[in-house]
Coordinates of C-alpha atoms in Angstrom, one line a residue:
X183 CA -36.5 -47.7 -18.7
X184 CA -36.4 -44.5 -16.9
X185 CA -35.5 -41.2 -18.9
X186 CA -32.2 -40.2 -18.6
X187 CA -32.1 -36.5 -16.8
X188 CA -31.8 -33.4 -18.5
X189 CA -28.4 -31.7 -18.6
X190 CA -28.5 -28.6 -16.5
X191 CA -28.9 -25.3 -18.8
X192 CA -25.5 -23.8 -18.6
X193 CA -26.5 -19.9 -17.5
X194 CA -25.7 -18.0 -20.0
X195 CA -22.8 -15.0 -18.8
X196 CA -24.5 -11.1 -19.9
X197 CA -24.2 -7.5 -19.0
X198 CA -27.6 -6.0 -18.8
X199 CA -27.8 -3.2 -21.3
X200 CA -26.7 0.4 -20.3
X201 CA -24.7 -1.2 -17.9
X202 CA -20.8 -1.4 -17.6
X203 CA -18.1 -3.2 -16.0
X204 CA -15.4 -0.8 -14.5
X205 CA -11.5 -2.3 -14.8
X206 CA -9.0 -1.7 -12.3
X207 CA -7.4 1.4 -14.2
X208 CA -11.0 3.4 -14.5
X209 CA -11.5 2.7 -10.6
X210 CA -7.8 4.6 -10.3
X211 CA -8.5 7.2 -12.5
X212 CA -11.8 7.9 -10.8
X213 CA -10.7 7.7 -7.4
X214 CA -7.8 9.9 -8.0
X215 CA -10.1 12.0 -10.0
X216 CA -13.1 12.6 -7.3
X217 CA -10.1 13.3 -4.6
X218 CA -9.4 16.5 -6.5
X219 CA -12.5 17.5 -6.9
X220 CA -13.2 16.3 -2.8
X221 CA -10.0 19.1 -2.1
X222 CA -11.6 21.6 -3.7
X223 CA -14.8 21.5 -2.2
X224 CA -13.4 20.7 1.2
X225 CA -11.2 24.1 0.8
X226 CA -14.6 25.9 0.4
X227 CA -15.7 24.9 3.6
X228 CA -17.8 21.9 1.9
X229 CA -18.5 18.8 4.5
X230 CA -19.7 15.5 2.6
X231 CA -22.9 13.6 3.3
X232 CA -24.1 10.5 1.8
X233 CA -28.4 9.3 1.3
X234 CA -28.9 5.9 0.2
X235 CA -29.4 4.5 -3.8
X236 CA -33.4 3.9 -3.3
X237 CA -36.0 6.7 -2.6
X238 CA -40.0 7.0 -2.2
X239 CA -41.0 7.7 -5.9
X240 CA -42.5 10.2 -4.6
X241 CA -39.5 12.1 -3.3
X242 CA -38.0 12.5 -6.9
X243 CA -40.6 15.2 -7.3
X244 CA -40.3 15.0 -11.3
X245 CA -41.6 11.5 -11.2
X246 CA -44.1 11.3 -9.3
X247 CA -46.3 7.9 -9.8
X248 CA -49.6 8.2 -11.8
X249 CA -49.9 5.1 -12.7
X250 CA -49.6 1.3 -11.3
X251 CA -45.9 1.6 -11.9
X252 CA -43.8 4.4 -11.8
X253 CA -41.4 3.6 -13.9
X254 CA -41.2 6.3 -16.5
X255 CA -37.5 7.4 -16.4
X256 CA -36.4 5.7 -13.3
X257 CA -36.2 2.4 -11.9
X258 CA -38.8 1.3 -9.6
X259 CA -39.8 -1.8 -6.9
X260 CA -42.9 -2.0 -4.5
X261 CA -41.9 -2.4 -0.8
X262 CA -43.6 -4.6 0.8
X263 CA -45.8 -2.0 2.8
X264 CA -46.8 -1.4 -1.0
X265 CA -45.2 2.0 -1.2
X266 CA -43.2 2.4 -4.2
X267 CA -39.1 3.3 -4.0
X268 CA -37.6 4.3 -7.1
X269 CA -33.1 4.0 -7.4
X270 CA -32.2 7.9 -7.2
X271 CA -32.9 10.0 -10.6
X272 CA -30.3 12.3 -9.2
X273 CA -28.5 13.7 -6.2
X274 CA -30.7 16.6 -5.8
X275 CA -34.2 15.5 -5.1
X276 CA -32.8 13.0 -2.2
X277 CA -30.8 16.2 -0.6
X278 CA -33.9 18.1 -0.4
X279 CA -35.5 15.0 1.3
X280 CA -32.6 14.8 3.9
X281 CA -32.3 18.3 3.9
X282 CA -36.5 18.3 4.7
X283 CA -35.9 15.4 7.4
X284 CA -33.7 16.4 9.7
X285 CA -34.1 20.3 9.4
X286 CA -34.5 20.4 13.1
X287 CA -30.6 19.0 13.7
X288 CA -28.5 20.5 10.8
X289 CA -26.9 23.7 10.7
X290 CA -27.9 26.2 8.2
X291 CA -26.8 27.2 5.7
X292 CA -25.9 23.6 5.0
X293 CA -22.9 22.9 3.0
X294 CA -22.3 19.9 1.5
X295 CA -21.5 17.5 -1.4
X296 CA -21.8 14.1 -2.1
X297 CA -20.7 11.5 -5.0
X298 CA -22.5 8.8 -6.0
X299 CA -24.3 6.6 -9.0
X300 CA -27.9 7.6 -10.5
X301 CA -29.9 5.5 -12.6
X302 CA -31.8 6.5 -15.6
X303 CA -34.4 3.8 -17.0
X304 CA -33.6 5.7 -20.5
X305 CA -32.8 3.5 -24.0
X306 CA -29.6 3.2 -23.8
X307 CA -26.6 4.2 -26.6
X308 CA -23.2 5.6 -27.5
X309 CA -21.9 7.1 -24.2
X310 CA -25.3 7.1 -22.7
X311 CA -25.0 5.1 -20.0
X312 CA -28.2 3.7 -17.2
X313 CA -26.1 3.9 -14.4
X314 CA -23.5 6.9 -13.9
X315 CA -22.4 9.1 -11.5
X316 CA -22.1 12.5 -10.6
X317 CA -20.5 14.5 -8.0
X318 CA -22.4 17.6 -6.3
X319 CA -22.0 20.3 -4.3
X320 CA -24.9 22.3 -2.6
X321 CA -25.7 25.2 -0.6
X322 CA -29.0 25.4 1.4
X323 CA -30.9 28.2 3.4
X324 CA -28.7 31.1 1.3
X325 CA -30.9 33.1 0.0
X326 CA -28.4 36.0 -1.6
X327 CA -26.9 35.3 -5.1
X328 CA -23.6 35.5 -3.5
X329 CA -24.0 31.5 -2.5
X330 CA -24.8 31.3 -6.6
X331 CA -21.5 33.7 -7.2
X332 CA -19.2 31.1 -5.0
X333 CA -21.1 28.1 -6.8
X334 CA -19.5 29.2 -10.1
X335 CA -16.3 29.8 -8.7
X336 CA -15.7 26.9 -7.0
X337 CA -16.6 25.1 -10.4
X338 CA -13.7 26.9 -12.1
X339 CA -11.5 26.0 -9.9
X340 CA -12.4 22.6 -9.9
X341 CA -11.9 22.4 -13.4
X342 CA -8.5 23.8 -12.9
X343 CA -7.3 21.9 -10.2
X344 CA -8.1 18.6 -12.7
X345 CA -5.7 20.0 -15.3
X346 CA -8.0 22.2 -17.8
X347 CA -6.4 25.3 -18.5
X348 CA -8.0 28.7 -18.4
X349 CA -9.0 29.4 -22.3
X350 CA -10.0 25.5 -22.2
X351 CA -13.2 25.9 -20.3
X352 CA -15.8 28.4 -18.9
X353 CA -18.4 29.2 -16.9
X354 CA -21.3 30.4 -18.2
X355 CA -24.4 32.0 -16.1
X356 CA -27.8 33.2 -16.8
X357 CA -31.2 33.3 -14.9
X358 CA -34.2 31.9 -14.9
X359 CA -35.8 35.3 -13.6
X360 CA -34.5 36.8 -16.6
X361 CA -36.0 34.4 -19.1
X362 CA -39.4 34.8 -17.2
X363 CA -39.1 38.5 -17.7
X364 CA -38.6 37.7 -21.2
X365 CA -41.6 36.2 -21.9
X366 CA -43.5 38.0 -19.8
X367 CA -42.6 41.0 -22.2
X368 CA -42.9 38.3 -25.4
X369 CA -46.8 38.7 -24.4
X370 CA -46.5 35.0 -22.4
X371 CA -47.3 35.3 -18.6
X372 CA -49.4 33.6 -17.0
X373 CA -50.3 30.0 -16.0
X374 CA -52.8 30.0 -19.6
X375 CA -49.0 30.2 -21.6
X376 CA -47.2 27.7 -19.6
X377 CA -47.1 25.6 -22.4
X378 CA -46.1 28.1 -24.5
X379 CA -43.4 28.9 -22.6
X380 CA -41.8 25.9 -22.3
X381 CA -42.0 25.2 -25.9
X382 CA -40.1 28.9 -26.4
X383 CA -37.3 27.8 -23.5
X384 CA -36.9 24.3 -25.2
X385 CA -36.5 26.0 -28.6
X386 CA -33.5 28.5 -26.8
X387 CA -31.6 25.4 -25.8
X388 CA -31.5 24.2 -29.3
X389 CA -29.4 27.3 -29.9
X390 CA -25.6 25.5 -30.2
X391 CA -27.1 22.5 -32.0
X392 CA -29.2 24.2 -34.9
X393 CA -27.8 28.1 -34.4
X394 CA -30.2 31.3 -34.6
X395 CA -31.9 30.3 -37.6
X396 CA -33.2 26.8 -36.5
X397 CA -33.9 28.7 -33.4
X398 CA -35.7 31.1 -35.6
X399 CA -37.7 28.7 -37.6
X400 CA -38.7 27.0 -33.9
X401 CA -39.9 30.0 -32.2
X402 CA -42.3 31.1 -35.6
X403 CA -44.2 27.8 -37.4
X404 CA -41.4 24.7 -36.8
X405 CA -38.3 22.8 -38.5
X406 CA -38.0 20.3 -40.6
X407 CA -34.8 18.2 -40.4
X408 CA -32.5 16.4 -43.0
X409 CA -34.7 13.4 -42.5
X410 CA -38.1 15.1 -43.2
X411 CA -39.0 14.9 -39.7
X412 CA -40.9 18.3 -38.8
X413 CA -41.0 19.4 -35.2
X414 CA -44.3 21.7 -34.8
X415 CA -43.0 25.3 -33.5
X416 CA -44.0 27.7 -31.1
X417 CA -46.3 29.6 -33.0
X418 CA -44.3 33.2 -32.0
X419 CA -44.9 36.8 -34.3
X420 CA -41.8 38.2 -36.0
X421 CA -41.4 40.5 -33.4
X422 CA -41.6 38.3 -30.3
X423 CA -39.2 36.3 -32.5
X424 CA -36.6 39.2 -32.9
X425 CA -37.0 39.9 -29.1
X426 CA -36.0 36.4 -27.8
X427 CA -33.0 35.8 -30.6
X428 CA -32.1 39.3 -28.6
X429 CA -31.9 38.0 -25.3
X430 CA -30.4 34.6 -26.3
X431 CA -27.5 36.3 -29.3
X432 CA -26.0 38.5 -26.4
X433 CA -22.5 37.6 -26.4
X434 CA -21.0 40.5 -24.2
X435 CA -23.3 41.3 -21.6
X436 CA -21.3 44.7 -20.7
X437 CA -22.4 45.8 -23.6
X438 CA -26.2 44.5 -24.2
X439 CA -26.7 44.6 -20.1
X440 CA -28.6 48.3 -21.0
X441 CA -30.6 47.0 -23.8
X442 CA -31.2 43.8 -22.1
X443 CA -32.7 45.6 -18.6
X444 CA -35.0 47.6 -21.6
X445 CA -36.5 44.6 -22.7
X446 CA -37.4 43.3 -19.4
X447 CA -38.5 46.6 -17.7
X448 CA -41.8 46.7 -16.6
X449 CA -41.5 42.7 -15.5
X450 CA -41.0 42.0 -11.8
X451 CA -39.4 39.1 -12.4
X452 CA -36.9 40.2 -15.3
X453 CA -36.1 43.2 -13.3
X454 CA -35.0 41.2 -10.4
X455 CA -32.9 38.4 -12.5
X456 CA -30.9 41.1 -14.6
X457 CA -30.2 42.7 -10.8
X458 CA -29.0 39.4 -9.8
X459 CA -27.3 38.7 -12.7
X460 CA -25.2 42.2 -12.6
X461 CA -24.5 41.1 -8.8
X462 CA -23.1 37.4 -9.6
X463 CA -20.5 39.8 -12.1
X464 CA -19.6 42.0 -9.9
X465 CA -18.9 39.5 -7.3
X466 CA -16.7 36.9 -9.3
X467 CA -15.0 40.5 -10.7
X468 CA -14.0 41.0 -7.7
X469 CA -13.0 38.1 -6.8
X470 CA -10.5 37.7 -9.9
X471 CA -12.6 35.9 -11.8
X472 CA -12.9 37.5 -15.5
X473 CA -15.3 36.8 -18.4
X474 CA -12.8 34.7 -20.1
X475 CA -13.8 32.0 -16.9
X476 CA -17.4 33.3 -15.7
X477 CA -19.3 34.6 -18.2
X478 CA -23.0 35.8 -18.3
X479 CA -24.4 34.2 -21.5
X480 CA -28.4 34.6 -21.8
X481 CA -28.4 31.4 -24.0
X482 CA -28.2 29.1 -21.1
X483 CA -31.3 26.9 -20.3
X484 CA -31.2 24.2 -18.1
X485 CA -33.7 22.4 -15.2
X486 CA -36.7 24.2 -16.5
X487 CA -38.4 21.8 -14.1
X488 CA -37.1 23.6 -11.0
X489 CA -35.0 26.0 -10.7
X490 CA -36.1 29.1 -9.9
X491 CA -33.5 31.6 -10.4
X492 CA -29.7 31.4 -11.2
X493 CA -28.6 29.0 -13.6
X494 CA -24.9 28.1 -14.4
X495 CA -23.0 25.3 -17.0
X496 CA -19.4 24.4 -16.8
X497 CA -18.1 24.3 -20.7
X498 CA -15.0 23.1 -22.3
X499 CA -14.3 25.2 -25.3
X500 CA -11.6 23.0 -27.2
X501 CA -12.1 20.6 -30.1
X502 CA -12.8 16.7 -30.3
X503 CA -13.1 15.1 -32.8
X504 CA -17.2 13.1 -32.6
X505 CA -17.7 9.5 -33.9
X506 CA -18.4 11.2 -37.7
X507 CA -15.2 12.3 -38.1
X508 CA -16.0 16.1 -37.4
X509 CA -13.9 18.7 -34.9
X510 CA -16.7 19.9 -32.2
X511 CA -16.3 22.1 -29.0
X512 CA -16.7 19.3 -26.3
X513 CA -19.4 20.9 -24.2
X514 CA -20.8 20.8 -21.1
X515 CA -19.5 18.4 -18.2
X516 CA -21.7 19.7 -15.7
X517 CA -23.8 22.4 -14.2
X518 CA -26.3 23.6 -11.9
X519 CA -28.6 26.5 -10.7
X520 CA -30.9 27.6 -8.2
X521 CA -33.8 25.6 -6.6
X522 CA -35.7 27.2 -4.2
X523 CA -38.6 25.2 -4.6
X524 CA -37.2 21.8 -4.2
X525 CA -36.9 21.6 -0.4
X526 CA -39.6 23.7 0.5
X527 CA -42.3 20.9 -1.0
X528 CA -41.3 18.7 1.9
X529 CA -41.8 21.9 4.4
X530 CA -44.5 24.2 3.5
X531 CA -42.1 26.8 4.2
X532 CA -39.7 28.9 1.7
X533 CA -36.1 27.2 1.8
X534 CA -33.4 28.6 -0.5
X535 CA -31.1 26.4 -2.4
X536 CA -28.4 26.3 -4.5
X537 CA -25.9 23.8 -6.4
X538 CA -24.4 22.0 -8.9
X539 CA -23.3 18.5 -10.4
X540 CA -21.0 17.5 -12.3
X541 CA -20.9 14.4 -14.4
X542 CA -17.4 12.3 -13.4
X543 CA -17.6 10.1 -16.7
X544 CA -17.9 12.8 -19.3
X545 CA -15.2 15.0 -17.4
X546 CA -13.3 11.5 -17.4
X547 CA -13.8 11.5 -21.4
X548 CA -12.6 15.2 -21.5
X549 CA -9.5 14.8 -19.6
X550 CA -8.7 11.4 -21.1
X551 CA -8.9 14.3 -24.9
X552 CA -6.4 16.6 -22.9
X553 CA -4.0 13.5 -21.4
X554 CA -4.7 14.9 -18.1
X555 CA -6.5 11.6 -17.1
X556 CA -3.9 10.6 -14.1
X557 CA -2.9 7.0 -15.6
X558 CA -1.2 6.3 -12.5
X559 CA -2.2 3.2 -10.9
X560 CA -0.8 1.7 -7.2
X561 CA 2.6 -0.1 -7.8
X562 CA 2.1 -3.7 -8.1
X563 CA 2.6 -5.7 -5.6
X564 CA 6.3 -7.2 -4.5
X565 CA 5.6 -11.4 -5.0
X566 CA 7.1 -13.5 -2.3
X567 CA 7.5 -16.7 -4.3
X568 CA 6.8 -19.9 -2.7
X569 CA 9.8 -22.8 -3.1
X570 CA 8.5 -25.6 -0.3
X571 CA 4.9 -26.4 0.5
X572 CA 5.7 -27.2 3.8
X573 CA 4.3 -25.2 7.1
X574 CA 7.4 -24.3 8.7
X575 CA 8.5 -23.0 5.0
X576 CA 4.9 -21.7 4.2
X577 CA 5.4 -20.0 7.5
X578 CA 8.4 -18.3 6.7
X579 CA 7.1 -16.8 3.3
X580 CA 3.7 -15.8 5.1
X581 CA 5.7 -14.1 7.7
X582 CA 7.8 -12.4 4.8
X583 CA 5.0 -11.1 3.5
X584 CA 3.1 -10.0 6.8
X585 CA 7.1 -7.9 7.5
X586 CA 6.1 -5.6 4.2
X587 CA 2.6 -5.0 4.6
X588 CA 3.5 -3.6 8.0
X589 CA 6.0 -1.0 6.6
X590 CA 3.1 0.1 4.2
X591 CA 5.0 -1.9 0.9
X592 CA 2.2 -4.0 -1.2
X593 CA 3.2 -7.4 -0.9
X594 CA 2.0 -11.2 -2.1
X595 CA 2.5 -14.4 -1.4
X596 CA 2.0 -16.4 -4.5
X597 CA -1.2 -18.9 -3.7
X598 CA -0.7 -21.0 -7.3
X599 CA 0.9 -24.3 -8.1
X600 CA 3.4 -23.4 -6.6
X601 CA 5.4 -26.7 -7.4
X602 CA 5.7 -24.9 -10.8
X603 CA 8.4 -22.1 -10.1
X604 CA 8.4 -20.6 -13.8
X605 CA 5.1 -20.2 -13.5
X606 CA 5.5 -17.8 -10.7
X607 CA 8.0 -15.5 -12.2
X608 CA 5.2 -15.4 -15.4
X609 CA 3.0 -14.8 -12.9
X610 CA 4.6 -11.9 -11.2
X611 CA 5.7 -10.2 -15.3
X612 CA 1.7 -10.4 -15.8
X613 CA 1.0 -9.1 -12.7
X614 CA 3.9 -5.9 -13.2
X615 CA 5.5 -7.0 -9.7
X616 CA 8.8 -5.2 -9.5
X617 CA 10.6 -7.6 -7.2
X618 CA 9.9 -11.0 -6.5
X619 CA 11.2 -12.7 -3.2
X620 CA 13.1 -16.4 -3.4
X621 CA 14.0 -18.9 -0.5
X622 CA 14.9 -22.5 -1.0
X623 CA 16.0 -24.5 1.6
X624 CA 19.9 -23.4 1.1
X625 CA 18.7 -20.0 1.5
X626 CA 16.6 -20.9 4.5
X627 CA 19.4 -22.7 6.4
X628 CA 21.8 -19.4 6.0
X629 CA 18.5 -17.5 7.0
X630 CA 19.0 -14.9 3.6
X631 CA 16.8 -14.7 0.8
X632 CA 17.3 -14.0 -2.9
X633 CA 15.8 -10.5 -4.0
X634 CA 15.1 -10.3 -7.4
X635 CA 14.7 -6.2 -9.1
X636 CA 11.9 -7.2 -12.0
X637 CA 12.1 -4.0 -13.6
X638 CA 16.1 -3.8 -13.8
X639 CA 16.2 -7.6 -14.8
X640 CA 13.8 -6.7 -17.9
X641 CA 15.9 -3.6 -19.0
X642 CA 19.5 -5.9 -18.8
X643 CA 17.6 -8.6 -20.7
X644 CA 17.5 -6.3 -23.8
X645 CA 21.0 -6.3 -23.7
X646 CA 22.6 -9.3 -22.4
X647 CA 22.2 -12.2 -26.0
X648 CA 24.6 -15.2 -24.1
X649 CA 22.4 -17.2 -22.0
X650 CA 25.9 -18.2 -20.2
X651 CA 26.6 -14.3 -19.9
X652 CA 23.2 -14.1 -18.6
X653 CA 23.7 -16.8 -16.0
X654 CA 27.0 -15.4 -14.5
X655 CA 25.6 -12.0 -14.2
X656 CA 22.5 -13.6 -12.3
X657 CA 20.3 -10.9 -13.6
X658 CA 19.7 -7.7 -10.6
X659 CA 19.4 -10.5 -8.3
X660 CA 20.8 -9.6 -5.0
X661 CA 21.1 -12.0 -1.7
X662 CA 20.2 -10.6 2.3
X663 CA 19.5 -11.5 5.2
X664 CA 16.0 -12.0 6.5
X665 CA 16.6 -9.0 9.0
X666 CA 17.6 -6.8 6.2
X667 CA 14.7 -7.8 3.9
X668 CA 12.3 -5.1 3.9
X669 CA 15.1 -2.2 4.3
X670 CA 16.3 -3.3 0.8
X671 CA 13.2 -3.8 -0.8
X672 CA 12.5 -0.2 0.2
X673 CA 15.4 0.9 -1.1
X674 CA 15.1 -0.7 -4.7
X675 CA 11.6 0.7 -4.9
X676 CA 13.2 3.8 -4.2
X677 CA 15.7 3.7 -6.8
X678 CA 12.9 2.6 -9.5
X679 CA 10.7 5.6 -8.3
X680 CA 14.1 7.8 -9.3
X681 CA 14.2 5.8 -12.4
X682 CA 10.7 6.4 -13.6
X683 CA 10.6 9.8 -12.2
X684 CA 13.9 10.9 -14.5
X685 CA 12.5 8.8 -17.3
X686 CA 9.5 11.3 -17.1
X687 CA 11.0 14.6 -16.5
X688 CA 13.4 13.2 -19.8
X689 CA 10.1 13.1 -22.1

């Protein structure tokens, strides 16, 4: 007796973690979103370029492989000429490549900006996400600050033209010159205090999250958390202690700018970053930019990696309320800086850079906390129901539907049962349709159709209880020719725009 064959494992239906489906009302949103953002950039003189998801490993600079496979923060395959590609990291490192490519054929300065997903192969968790994307704007082979000055305003008026008021969010500038400078003076130049260094910057960036005195306690011997955890310090004196909680507690730079050029005198590099700072503000000044939008704030650290000399962060200063419960300042939706080094490791040649990114799902979050999240979405489509299943009546419906697509009106012909006509008109309420089309064959042999207005048939329903009432007032259900089809379903959209339109001006 043979054995009877093995039922086929169903497959089992999962979402790999970090991973997200997107729903017809996000893809809106964002759409309608990155076209802001698209005008602003475009109104800067911004022209849009797009590289591809996958990379050499070794393009993405900060992850470059050392070992049989690269995968330490990104995902990575072997080709099958055995080189290693690696999905993009960011949108940075593959501009510098493109940038490095064809430097022969573009334009300089090149101006450009580009949207797109990056992939982190990071644990995933609340709101941190594998795959996300950000939208960036870049400027490359500018060598003056001023291409750093326009960077920060064009990020302000981004933020603006999406709906965030001024008082609601700011840009805030510092340099990486300066903060070399800095420790330069602290006693730490040199390539023997890299390490050093980097453990001071690291500690700097902790400032909104554990304030000057966890700061403090991370420049001298270390911190100990709520949990017991202890985080080794950077081993500063008191003094070099007091001198960085200086640079990084400046709040008005008008007013410390004296002291601050004091503490970096004597330091090529510190000299030169607090002369480029004092440029970037006089340059948005004059621009009508004030310190309530830009605003030079030492305490910024960002990209230690690479940049190499202006670095900016767009912040939004009101309250949310986090997952404990608490009121917090939202933070920072994007930012960016200077990275002069970036494309010149493809050239051998100095090639300035500058730019910034900023990331569309947590500005999503933030507008979404201000209702400026556009929650528009395409009008549903007008349903040309289906009362024959013949082809010369199929025809006739198809050809319907064909008349108000070509006028620019969404429009579907219903592809069910369609034997099962109550069905349709549930299908159409589900589907938000705001007229639905009807021709039987009495209709078709006085060539007129039945239009039926959705929206107004849903108000009077509220207010019409006799279903013999209801009958004899056949519910916004209007009869027309064929020839006068589209005409009049133009014009009851029109009037249902009005509708909604007043209903929102009324609110």
């Amino acid at each position: 007796m043979s054995e009877k064959a093995k039922k086929p494992q169903k497959l089992k239906a999962r979402l790999p973690r970090g991973f997200v489906d997107r729903s017809a009302a996000d893809i809106h949103a964002t759409n309608e979103m990155i076209e802001k953002i698209r005008k602003v950039y475009e109104l800067y003189g911004f022209d849009p370029v797009e590289t591809p998801l996958f990379e050499y490993t070794d393009a993405l600079g900060k992850f470059l492989p050392d070992s049989d496979r690269p995968n330490e923060g990104v995902f990575s395959l072997q080709d099958d000429d055995e080189q290693w590609m690696s999905l993009r990291y960011d949108l940075t490192a593959p501009l510098a490549r493109h940038v490095a490519e064809n430097f022969n054929e573009i334009q300089l300065p090149y101006r450009t900006y580009r949207a797109g997903y990056v992939f982190r192969n990071e644990k995933p968790g609340p709101g941190r996400f594998r795959q996300f994307m950000q939208f960036d704007a870049d400027t490359v082979g500018a060598a003056g600050v001023q291409a750093d000055a326009e960077m920060c305003m064009m990020m302000a008026d981004t933020l603006e033209a999406l709906g965030i008021k001024r008082g609601d969010y700011v840009i805030r500038v510092n340099n990486r010159k300066v903060l070399d400078g800095v420790m330069e003076a602290i006693g730490l130049g040199g390539d023997e205090n890299a390490v050093r260094r980097l453990n001071v910057l690291r500690a700097i960036d902790k400032l909104d999250k554990f304030g000057p005195e966890g700061v403090r306690l991370l420049l001298g011997p270390g911190r100990k958390d709520e949990s017991g955890d202890f985080t080794k310090g950077a081993g500063l004196g008191d003094e070099q202690i007091e001198k960085v909680l200086f640079f990084v507690g400046i709040k008005d730079y008008a007013v410390s700018a004296d002291d601050l050029a004091k503490l970096v005198a004597g330091t090529s590099k510190g000299e030169e970053g607090v002369a480029e700072l004092n440029i970037i503000g006089a340059l948005v000044s004059g621009a009508g930019y004030d310190a309530t939008r830009i605003k030079i704030d030492p305490s910024v650290v960002r990209g230690l990696e690479y940049y190499t000399g202006p670095v900016y962060e767009a912040e939004l200063t009101f309250d949310v309320t986090n997952e404990k419960g608490e009121k917090v300042v939202f933070g920072s939706v994007g930012g960016g800086g200077r990275y002069d080094g970036l494309v010149s490791r493809f050239m051998g040649q100095p090639v300035p850079a500058t730019g910034f990114s900023i990331g569309v799902s947590r500005l999503m979050t933030a507008l979404k906390n201000l209702g400026k999240l556009g929650e528009a979405k395409p009008l549903a489509p007008v349903l040309i129901t289906v009362m024959d299943g013949d082809v010369e009546s199929m025809g006739r419906y198809q050809r319907f539907t064909q008349a108000l697509r070509a006028e620019g009106i969404r429009a579907e012909m219903y592809q069910g049962n369609w034997k099962k006509f109550g069905n349709q008109l549930k299908y159409a309420d589900r589907l938000g349709s705001p007229i639905a089309i009807i021709q039987g064959g009495d209709e078709r042999a006085e060539g007129v159709v039945q239009i039926k207005d959705l929206i107004e048939g849903k108000r009077l329903s509220g207010e019409i209880e006799d279903n013999a009432t209801w009958r004899e007032a056949r519910v916004a259900q209007i009869t027309v020719s064929e020839a006068d089809l589209v005409a009049k379903v133009r014009e009851i959209l029109a009037h249902q725009a009005e509708d909604v339109r007043r209903a929102a001006e009324g609110q």
